[in-house]
CSV table of C-alpha atoms and ligand atoms in Angstrom, one decimal:
chain,number,residue,atom,x,y,z
A,1,UNK,CA,-5.0,1.9,-21.4
A,2,UNK,CA,-2.9,2.3,-24.5
A,3,UNK,CA,-0.1,0.7,-22.6
A,4,UNK,CA,-2.1,-2.3,-21.6
A,5,UNK,CA,-3.3,-2.9,-25.0
A,6,UNK,CA,0.2,-2.9,-26.5
A,7,UNK,CA,1.3,-5.3,-23.7
A,8,UNK,CA,-1.5,-7.7,-24.7
A,9,UNK,CA,-0.4,-7.4,-28.1
A,10,UNK,CA,3.0,-8.3,-27.4
A,11,UNK,CA,2.2,-11.2,-25.0
A,12,UNK,CA,-0.3,-12.7,-27.4
A,13,UNK,CA,2.3,-12.6,-30.1
A,14,UNK,CA,4.9,-14.3,-28.2
A,15,UNK,CA,2.5,-17.0,-27.0
A,16,UNK,CA,1.3,-17.5,-30.5
A,17,UNK,CA,5.1,-18.0,-31.6
A,18,UNK,CA,5.5,-20.7,-28.7
A,19,UNK,CA,2.5,-22.6,-29.7
A,20,UNK,CA,3.4,-25.9,-30.9
A,21,UNK,CA,-0.1,-27.6,-31.6
A,22,UNK,CA,-3.3,-26.5,-32.7
A,23,UNK,CA,-4.8,-26.9,-29.3
A,24,UNK,CA,-2.2,-24.5,-27.8
A,25,UNK,CA,-3.1,-22.0,-30.6
A,26,UNK,CA,-6.8,-22.2,-29.7
A,27,UNK,CA,-6.2,-21.6,-26.1
A,28,UNK,CA,-4.2,-18.5,-27.1
A,29,UNK,CA,-7.3,-17.2,-29.0
A,30,UNK,CA,-9.6,-17.9,-26.0
A,31,UNK,CA,-7.4,-16.4,-23.6
A,32,UNK,CA,-7.2,-13.0,-25.6
A,33,UNK,CA,-10.1,-12.7,-27.8
A,34,UNK,CA,-12.7,-14.9,-26.2
A,35,UNK,CA,-15.8,-13.6,-24.4
A,36,UNK,CA,-13.8,-13.5,-21.0
A,37,UNK,CA,-10.5,-12.7,-23.0
A,38,UNK,CA,-8.1,-10.1,-21.9
A,39,UNK,CA,-8.6,-7.7,-24.9
A,40,UNK,CA,-12.3,-8.0,-24.5
A,41,UNK,CA,-12.2,-7.1,-20.8
A,42,UNK,CA,-10.2,-4.1,-21.7
A,43,UNK,CA,-13.0,-3.1,-24.4
A,44,UNK,CA,-15.6,-3.6,-21.7
A,45,UNK,CA,-13.9,-0.7,-19.9
A,46,UNK,CA,-14.2,1.9,-22.6
A,47,UNK,CA,-17.0,3.5,-21.0
A,48,UNK,CA,-14.9,4.8,-18.5
A,49,UNK,CA,-12.8,7.0,-21.0
A,50,UNK,CA,-13.4,10.5,-21.9
A,51,UNK,CA,-15.0,11.4,-25.3
A,52,UNK,CA,-11.8,12.3,-26.7
A,53,UNK,CA,-9.8,9.2,-25.7
A,54,UNK,CA,-12.5,6.8,-26.6
A,55,UNK,CA,-12.2,6.6,-30.5
A,56,UNK,CA,-8.5,6.7,-30.2
A,57,UNK,CA,-8.5,3.7,-28.0
A,58,UNK,CA,-11.3,2.0,-29.8
A,59,UNK,CA,-9.4,2.4,-33.1
A,60,UNK,CA,-6.3,1.0,-31.6
A,61,UNK,CA,-8.1,-1.9,-29.8
A,62,UNK,CA,-9.6,-3.0,-33.1
A,63,UNK,CA,-6.4,-2.8,-34.9
A,64,UNK,CA,-4.7,-5.1,-32.2
A,65,UNK,CA,-7.6,-7.5,-32.4
A,66,UNK,CA,-7.1,-7.7,-36.2
A,67,UNK,CA,-3.4,-8.2,-35.9
A,68,UNK,CA,-3.8,-10.9,-33.3
A,69,UNK,CA,-6.4,-12.7,-35.5
A,70,UNK,CA,-4.2,-12.6,-38.5
A,71,UNK,CA,-1.3,-13.7,-36.6
A,72,UNK,CA,-3.5,-16.5,-35.3
A,73,UNK,CA,-4.4,-17.5,-38.9
A,74,UNK,CA,-0.8,-17.4,-40.0
A,75,UNK,CA,0.4,-19.6,-37.2
A,76,UNK,CA,-2.3,-22.2,-37.9
A,77,UNK,CA,-1.4,-22.5,-41.6
A,78,UNK,CA,2.3,-22.8,-40.8
A,79,UNK,CA,1.6,-25.3,-38.0
A,80,UNK,CA,-0.6,-27.3,-40.2
A,81,UNK,CA,1.9,-27.6,-43.1
A,82,UNK,CA,4.4,-28.6,-40.4
A,83,UNK,CA,2.2,-31.3,-39.2
A,84,UNK,CA,1.7,-32.6,-42.7
A,85,UNK,CA,5.4,-32.5,-43.6
A,86,UNK,CA,6.1,-34.7,-40.5
A,87,UNK,CA,3.4,-37.2,-41.2
A,88,UNK,CA,4.6,-37.4,-45.0
A,89,UNK,CA,8.1,-38.3,-43.7
A,90,UNK,CA,7.1,-40.9,-41.2
A,91,UNK,CA,4.4,-42.7,-43.3
A,92,UNK,CA,6.0,-44.5,-46.0
A,93,UNK,CA,4.4,-46.2,-49.1
A,94,UNK,CA,6.1,-49.1,-50.7
A,95,UNK,CA,4.8,-48.8,-54.4
A,96,UNK,CA,6.5,-52.1,-55.2
A,97,UNK,CA,3.9,-54.1,-52.8
A,98,UNK,CA,1.3,-56.1,-54.8
A,99,UNK,CA,-2.0,-54.5,-55.0
A,100,UNK,CA,-5.4,-56.2,-53.8
A,101,UNK,CA,-6.8,-58.1,-56.5
A,102,UNK,CA,-10.3,-57.3,-57.4
A,103,UNK,CA,-12.4,-60.2,-58.0
A,104,UNK,CA,-14.8,-59.3,-60.8
A,105,UNK,CA,-17.9,-61.2,-61.8
A,106,UNK,CA,-18.5,-63.0,-65.1
A,107,UNK,CA,-21.2,-63.7,-67.4
A,108,UNK,CA,-23.1,-66.7,-66.8
A,109,UNK,CA,-22.3,-69.2,-69.9
A,110,UNK,CA,-26.1,-69.0,-70.8
A,111,UNK,CA,-26.0,-65.3,-71.2
A,112,UNK,CA,-22.7,-65.6,-73.1
A,113,UNK,CA,-24.2,-67.7,-75.7
A,114,UNK,CA,-27.4,-65.9,-75.7
A,115,UNK,CA,-25.8,-62.7,-76.4
A,116,UNK,CA,-23.8,-64.4,-79.3
A,117,UNK,CA,-27.2,-65.8,-80.9
A,118,UNK,CA,-28.7,-62.3,-80.6
A,119,UNK,CA,-25.8,-60.8,-82.4
A,120,UNK,CA,-26.0,-63.1,-85.4
A,121,UNK,CA,-29.8,-62.2,-85.6
A,122,UNK,CA,-29.4,-58.6,-85.2
A,123,UNK,CA,-26.8,-58.6,-87.7
A,124,UNK,CA,-29.4,-60.3,-90.2
A,125,UNK,CA,-31.9,-57.1,-89.3
A,126,UNK,CA,-33.9,-58.9,-86.6
A,127,UNK,CA,-35.2,-57.0,-83.4
A,128,UNK,CA,-35.3,-58.3,-79.9
A,129,UNK,CA,-38.9,-58.6,-78.7
A,130,UNK,CA,-40.2,-59.5,-75.1
A,131,UNK,CA,-43.4,-60.9,-73.6
A,132,UNK,CA,-44.4,-62.0,-70.0
A,133,UNK,CA,-43.3,-65.1,-68.3
A,134,UNK,CA,-46.9,-65.0,-66.6
A,135,UNK,CA,-49.1,-65.4,-69.6
A,136,UNK,CA,-52.7,-65.9,-70.5
A,137,UNK,CA,-53.8,-69.3,-71.6
A,138,UNK,CA,-54.8,-67.5,-74.8
A,139,UNK,CA,-51.3,-66.2,-76.0
A,140,UNK,CA,-49.5,-69.6,-74.8
A,141,UNK,CA,-51.9,-71.8,-76.5
A,142,UNK,CA,-55.1,-70.6,-77.9
A,143,UNK,CA,-53.9,-68.0,-80.4
A,144,UNK,CA,-50.9,-70.5,-81.4
A,145,UNK,CA,-53.8,-73.0,-82.8
A,146,UNK,CA,-53.6,-75.2,-79.7
A,147,UNK,CA,-57.2,-75.3,-78.6
A,148,UNK,CA,-58.3,-76.7,-75.1
A,149,UNK,CA,-58.3,-80.4,-76.0
A,150,UNK,CA,-55.4,-80.3,-78.3
A,151,UNK,CA,-53.0,-83.3,-77.5
A,152,UNK,CA,-50.1,-80.7,-78.0
A,153,UNK,CA,-50.9,-79.5,-74.6
A,154,UNK,CA,-50.0,-82.9,-73.0
A,155,UNK,CA,-46.4,-82.6,-74.3
A,156,UNK,CA,-45.8,-79.4,-72.4
A,157,UNK,CA,-46.4,-80.0,-68.7
A,158,UNK,CA,-48.0,-76.8,-67.6
A,159,UNK,CA,-47.6,-74.7,-64.5
A,160,UNK,CA,-51.3,-73.4,-64.3
A,161,UNK,CA,-51.8,-70.3,-62.1
A,162,UNK,CA,-55.6,-70.6,-62.7
A,163,UNK,CA,-57.8,-71.7,-65.7
A,164,UNK,CA,-56.7,-68.9,-67.8
A,165,UNK,CA,-53.2,-67.9,-66.6
A,166,UNK,CA,-50.2,-70.0,-66.9
A,167,UNK,CA,-46.3,-69.8,-66.8
A,168,UNK,CA,-45.5,-69.9,-70.4
A,169,UNK,CA,-44.2,-73.1,-71.5
A,170,UNK,CA,-42.7,-71.7,-74.6
A,171,UNK,CA,-41.6,-68.3,-75.9
A,172,UNK,CA,-43.8,-68.8,-79.0
A,173,UNK,CA,-46.7,-66.5,-77.3
A,174,UNK,CA,-44.2,-63.6,-78.1
A,175,UNK,CA,-45.1,-64.1,-81.7
A,176,UNK,CA,-48.7,-63.3,-81.1
A,177,UNK,CA,-47.6,-60.3,-78.9
A,178,UNK,CA,-45.4,-58.9,-81.7
A,179,UNK,CA,-48.0,-59.4,-84.3
A,180,UNK,CA,-50.8,-57.7,-82.2
A,181,UNK,CA,-48.5,-54.9,-81.6
A,182,UNK,CA,-46.9,-54.2,-84.9
A,183,UNK,CA,-47.8,-54.4,-88.7
A,184,UNK,CA,-45.7,-56.2,-90.9
A,185,UNK,CA,-42.8,-56.2,-91.9
A,186,UNK,CA,-42.0,-58.1,-88.7
A,187,UNK,CA,-38.6,-59.4,-87.9
A,188,UNK,CA,-38.0,-60.4,-84.3
A,189,UNK,CA,-36.4,-62.7,-82.0
A,190,UNK,CA,-37.6,-63.2,-78.5
A,191,UNK,CA,-35.1,-64.9,-75.9
A,192,UNK,CA,-36.5,-65.7,-72.4
A,193,UNK,CA,-37.2,-68.1,-69.5
A,194,UNK,CA,-40.0,-70.7,-70.0
A,195,UNK,CA,-41.4,-73.1,-67.4
A,196,UNK,CA,-42.6,-76.8,-67.5
A,197,UNK,CA,-43.7,-78.9,-64.5
A,198,UNK,CA,-40.7,-81.3,-65.0
A,199,UNK,CA,-38.6,-82.8,-62.3
A,200,UNK,CA,-35.0,-81.6,-62.2
A,201,UNK,CA,-32.7,-84.1,-63.5
A,202,UNK,CA,-29.4,-83.9,-65.6
A,203,UNK,CA,-31.5,-83.1,-68.9
A,204,UNK,CA,-34.7,-81.7,-67.5
A,205,UNK,CA,-35.3,-78.4,-65.5
A,206,UNK,CA,-38.7,-76.9,-64.4
A,207,UNK,CA,-37.1,-73.5,-65.8
A,208,UNK,CA,-35.1,-73.1,-69.1
A,209,UNK,CA,-34.5,-70.8,-71.8
A,210,UNK,CA,-35.9,-70.7,-75.5
A,211,UNK,CA,-35.3,-68.2,-78.2
A,212,UNK,CA,-38.1,-67.8,-80.7
A,213,UNK,CA,-37.8,-66.1,-84.1
A,214,UNK,CA,-40.7,-64.6,-86.4
A,215,UNK,CA,-40.5,-63.1,-89.7
A,216,UNK,CA,-43.8,-61.6,-91.4
A,217,UNK,CA,-43.9,-59.9,-94.7
A,218,UNK,CA,-45.1,-60.2,-98.3
A,219,UNK,CA,-43.8,-62.9,-100.2
A,220,UNK,CA,-42.0,-64.8,-97.3
A,221,UNK,CA,-41.4,-68.5,-98.4
A,222,UNK,CA,-39.8,-71.6,-97.1
A,223,UNK,CA,-36.6,-70.7,-98.8
A,224,UNK,CA,-36.4,-67.6,-96.7
A,225,UNK,CA,-36.7,-69.6,-93.7
A,226,UNK,CA,-34.1,-72.3,-94.9
A,227,UNK,CA,-31.6,-69.5,-95.9
A,228,UNK,CA,-31.8,-67.5,-92.6
A,229,UNK,CA,-31.5,-70.5,-90.6
A,230,UNK,CA,-28.6,-72.1,-92.5
A,231,UNK,CA,-26.6,-68.7,-92.1
A,232,UNK,CA,-27.5,-68.7,-88.4
A,233,UNK,CA,-26.1,-72.1,-87.8
A,234,UNK,CA,-22.9,-71.4,-89.9
A,235,UNK,CA,-22.2,-68.4,-87.8
A,236,UNK,CA,-22.9,-70.4,-84.5
A,237,UNK,CA,-21.1,-73.4,-85.3
A,238,UNK,CA,-18.8,-72.7,-88.1
A,239,UNK,CA,-19.1,-72.2,-91.9
A,240,UNK,CA,-18.4,-75.9,-92.7
A,241,UNK,CA,-21.5,-76.8,-90.7
A,242,UNK,CA,-23.9,-79.2,-92.7
A,243,UNK,CA,-27.6,-78.8,-91.9
A,244,UNK,CA,-30.8,-80.5,-92.8
A,245,UNK,CA,-34.6,-79.8,-92.5
A,246,UNK,CA,-36.7,-82.8,-91.4
A,247,UNK,CA,-40.3,-82.7,-91.7
A,248,UNK,CA,-42.2,-82.5,-88.4
A,249,UNK,CA,-45.6,-81.1,-86.9
A,250,UNK,CA,-46.2,-78.1,-84.7
A,251,UNK,CA,-49.9,-76.9,-84.5
A,252,UNK,CA,-48.8,-73.1,-85.1
A,253,UNK,CA,-46.8,-73.8,-88.5
A,254,UNK,CA,-47.5,-75.4,-91.9
A,255,UNK,CA,-45.4,-76.9,-93.1
A,256,UNK,CA,-43.3,-77.6,-90.1
A,257,UNK,CA,-39.7,-79.0,-89.8
A,258,UNK,CA,-36.9,-79.7,-87.4
A,259,UNK,CA,-33.4,-78.4,-88.3
A,260,UNK,CA,-30.5,-80.6,-87.5
A,261,UNK,CA,-26.7,-80.0,-87.8
A,262,UNK,CA,-24.4,-82.7,-88.9
A,263,UNK,CA,-22.5,-84.1,-85.6
A,264,UNK,CA,-19.4,-81.8,-85.4
A,265,UNK,CA,-18.0,-84.5,-83.3
A,266,UNK,CA,-18.3,-87.6,-85.6
A,267,UNK,CA,-19.3,-85.9,-88.8
A,268,UNK,CA,-22.2,-88.0,-89.4
A,269,UNK,CA,-20.7,-91.3,-88.5
A,270,UNK,CA,-22.5,-91.5,-85.1
A,271,UNK,CA,-21.0,-91.1,-81.7
A,272,UNK,CA,-21.8,-90.4,-78.0
A,273,UNK,CA,-22.7,-86.8,-78.4
A,274,UNK,CA,-25.0,-87.3,-81.2
A,275,UNK,CA,-26.3,-90.5,-79.7
A,276,UNK,CA,-25.4,-92.5,-82.6
A,277,UNK,CA,-27.6,-90.5,-85.0
A,278,UNK,CA,-25.0,-88.5,-86.8
A,279,UNK,CA,-27.1,-85.4,-86.5
A,280,UNK,CA,-28.1,-83.0,-83.8
A,281,UNK,CA,-31.3,-81.5,-83.6
A,282,UNK,CA,-31.1,-77.6,-83.3
A,283,UNK,CA,-34.7,-76.2,-83.4
A,284,UNK,CA,-38.1,-76.4,-84.6
A,285,UNK,CA,-39.4,-74.3,-87.3
A,286,UNK,CA,-41.9,-73.7,-90.0
A,287,UNK,CA,-44.2,-71.4,-92.1
A,288,UNK,CA,-46.7,-69.4,-89.7
A,289,UNK,CA,-50.0,-71.2,-89.9
A,290,UNK,CA,-52.6,-69.0,-91.7
A,291,UNK,CA,-55.0,-69.4,-88.6
A,292,UNK,CA,-52.3,-67.9,-86.4
A,293,UNK,CA,-51.8,-64.9,-88.7
A,294,UNK,CA,-55.5,-64.4,-88.7
A,295,UNK,CA,-56.0,-64.5,-85.0
A,296,UNK,CA,-53.5,-61.7,-84.8
A,297,UNK,CA,-55.6,-59.5,-87.6
A,298,UNK,CA,-53.0,-60.3,-90.3
A,299,UNK,CA,-54.6,-61.4,-93.7
A,300,UNK,CA,-53.1,-64.5,-94.6
A,301,UNK,CA,-54.0,-63.9,-98.4
A,302,UNK,CA,-51.7,-60.8,-98.4
A,303,UNK,CA,-49.0,-61.9,-95.8
A,304,UNK,CA,-46.8,-64.9,-94.9
A,305,UNK,CA,-44.3,-65.8,-92.5
A,306,UNK,CA,-41.9,-68.2,-90.9
A,307,UNK,CA,-41.1,-68.9,-87.2
A,308,UNK,CA,-38.6,-70.9,-85.3
A,309,UNK,CA,-37.9,-71.9,-81.8
A,310,UNK,CA,-34.9,-73.4,-80.0
A,311,UNK,CA,-33.9,-74.3,-76.7
A,312,UNK,CA,-30.8,-72.4,-75.3
A,313,UNK,CA,-29.4,-74.8,-72.6
A,314,UNK,CA,-28.6,-77.6,-75.1
A,315,UNK,CA,-26.5,-75.2,-77.1
A,316,UNK,CA,-24.6,-73.9,-74.2
A,317,UNK,CA,-24.1,-77.6,-73.1
A,318,UNK,CA,-22.6,-78.7,-76.1
A,319,UNK,CA,-20.6,-75.6,-76.5
A,320,UNK,CA,-18.8,-75.9,-73.2
A,321,UNK,CA,-19.1,-79.9,-73.0
A,322,UNK,CA,-21.3,-79.6,-69.8
A,323,UNK,CA,-23.4,-82.9,-69.1
A,324,UNK,CA,-25.6,-81.9,-66.5
A,325,UNK,CA,-28.1,-79.3,-66.7
A,326,UNK,CA,-28.3,-78.5,-62.9
A,327,UNK,CA,-25.0,-76.8,-63.1
A,328,UNK,CA,-26.5,-73.7,-64.7
A,329,UNK,CA,-28.8,-73.1,-61.8
A,330,UNK,CA,-26.9,-74.0,-58.7
A,331,UNK,CA,-24.7,-70.8,-59.0
A,332,UNK,CA,-21.6,-72.7,-57.6
A,333,UNK,CA,-18.8,-70.1,-58.3
A,334,UNK,CA,-16.4,-73.2,-58.8
A,335,UNK,CA,-18.4,-73.9,-61.9
A,336,UNK,CA,-19.5,-70.2,-63.0
A,337,UNK,CA,-15.4,-69.1,-62.6
A,338,UNK,CA,-14.5,-71.6,-65.4
A,339,UNK,CA,-16.0,-69.4,-68.2
B,1,DAH,N1,-42.5,-73.7,-79.2
B,1,DAH,C1,-41.9,-74.9,-79.6
B,1,DAH,C2,-41.6,-75.7,-78.5
B,1,DAH,O1,-41.4,-75.3,-77.4
B,1,DAH,C3,-40.7,-74.7,-80.4
B,1,DAH,C4,-41.0,-74.0,-81.9
B,1,DAH,C5,-41.3,-75.0,-83.1
B,1,DAH,C6,-41.1,-72.7,-82.0
B,1,DAH,C7,-41.7,-74.4,-84.2
B,1,DAH,C8,-41.6,-72.1,-83.3
B,1,DAH,C9,-41.6,-73.2,-84.3
B,1,DAH,O2,-41.6,-70.9,-83.6
B,1,DAH,O3,-42.0,-72.6,-85.6
B,1,DAH,O4,-41.4,-77.0,-78.5
């Protein structure tokens, strides 16, 4: 039996040496060590041995099994590294070939300009505030001093969800949320989408963007408003920009004004860009109406504030010389790739 075991070891080693692929190696393993393998078959006959012989043969058999297993592992490792070497030799990699160009997305021009505007106000100590786009009539109109029969409602064609719920027509309702949620001093801007039931054409869209601003504190005056907005315009359009404030009317501010910047194309002469006016309207603004402060539980005797609101699309259109608003919403990559 000892001779048989030694013969198995020799044969197994020879066959392992000759195996040239992993499949052949595994066949050797099955042939000798498998359940029906030759070594296993011998071990099954151990019962026939005498009590003295059994431990000797048993030990030898285990030794041989361990050696075959070790040799098997070794052959496997050698073979694998040989196969890898061969593969690396045949596969060549031309590092001079141009790579695959990754097309990366870009910011939408509205986002780019909004980010820039936000940065300017953040630099002056403003925080970003948000409000819902589906808004209660109370926040969009009532609290802003625009009661049910107020003519100002006609100028903002409103999408009504029901009698009390609208798609916000302006970002001004965020003023109310801000004042309800926070005690003065308040210094916020609120960029966002607004909705009006206008037909889509080159200058109108049922969805567009506005940015609201609100400052409330003790002793806020019209000169704070003028100073802040003049700095803003100069940062956005250049230090040499000339601005003017023109009296206007909004229900939620008193007094109210519109801010114009002198046309940067014709410098006040009048041209196509400013439609012959010499000035371009940028935003609406004013001192927060005492009734609006009171609606939010802020005492108008103690506090005052200013507010402003601007359309974002027009700023972007002038910046990039875009003459059709629809371009912004069509998501045509030929358009978007230009920015
Ligand atoms: N909400 C106004 C509009 O959509 C714009 C506006 C004007 C906002 C004056 C203001 C403001 O905060 O003070 O036409």
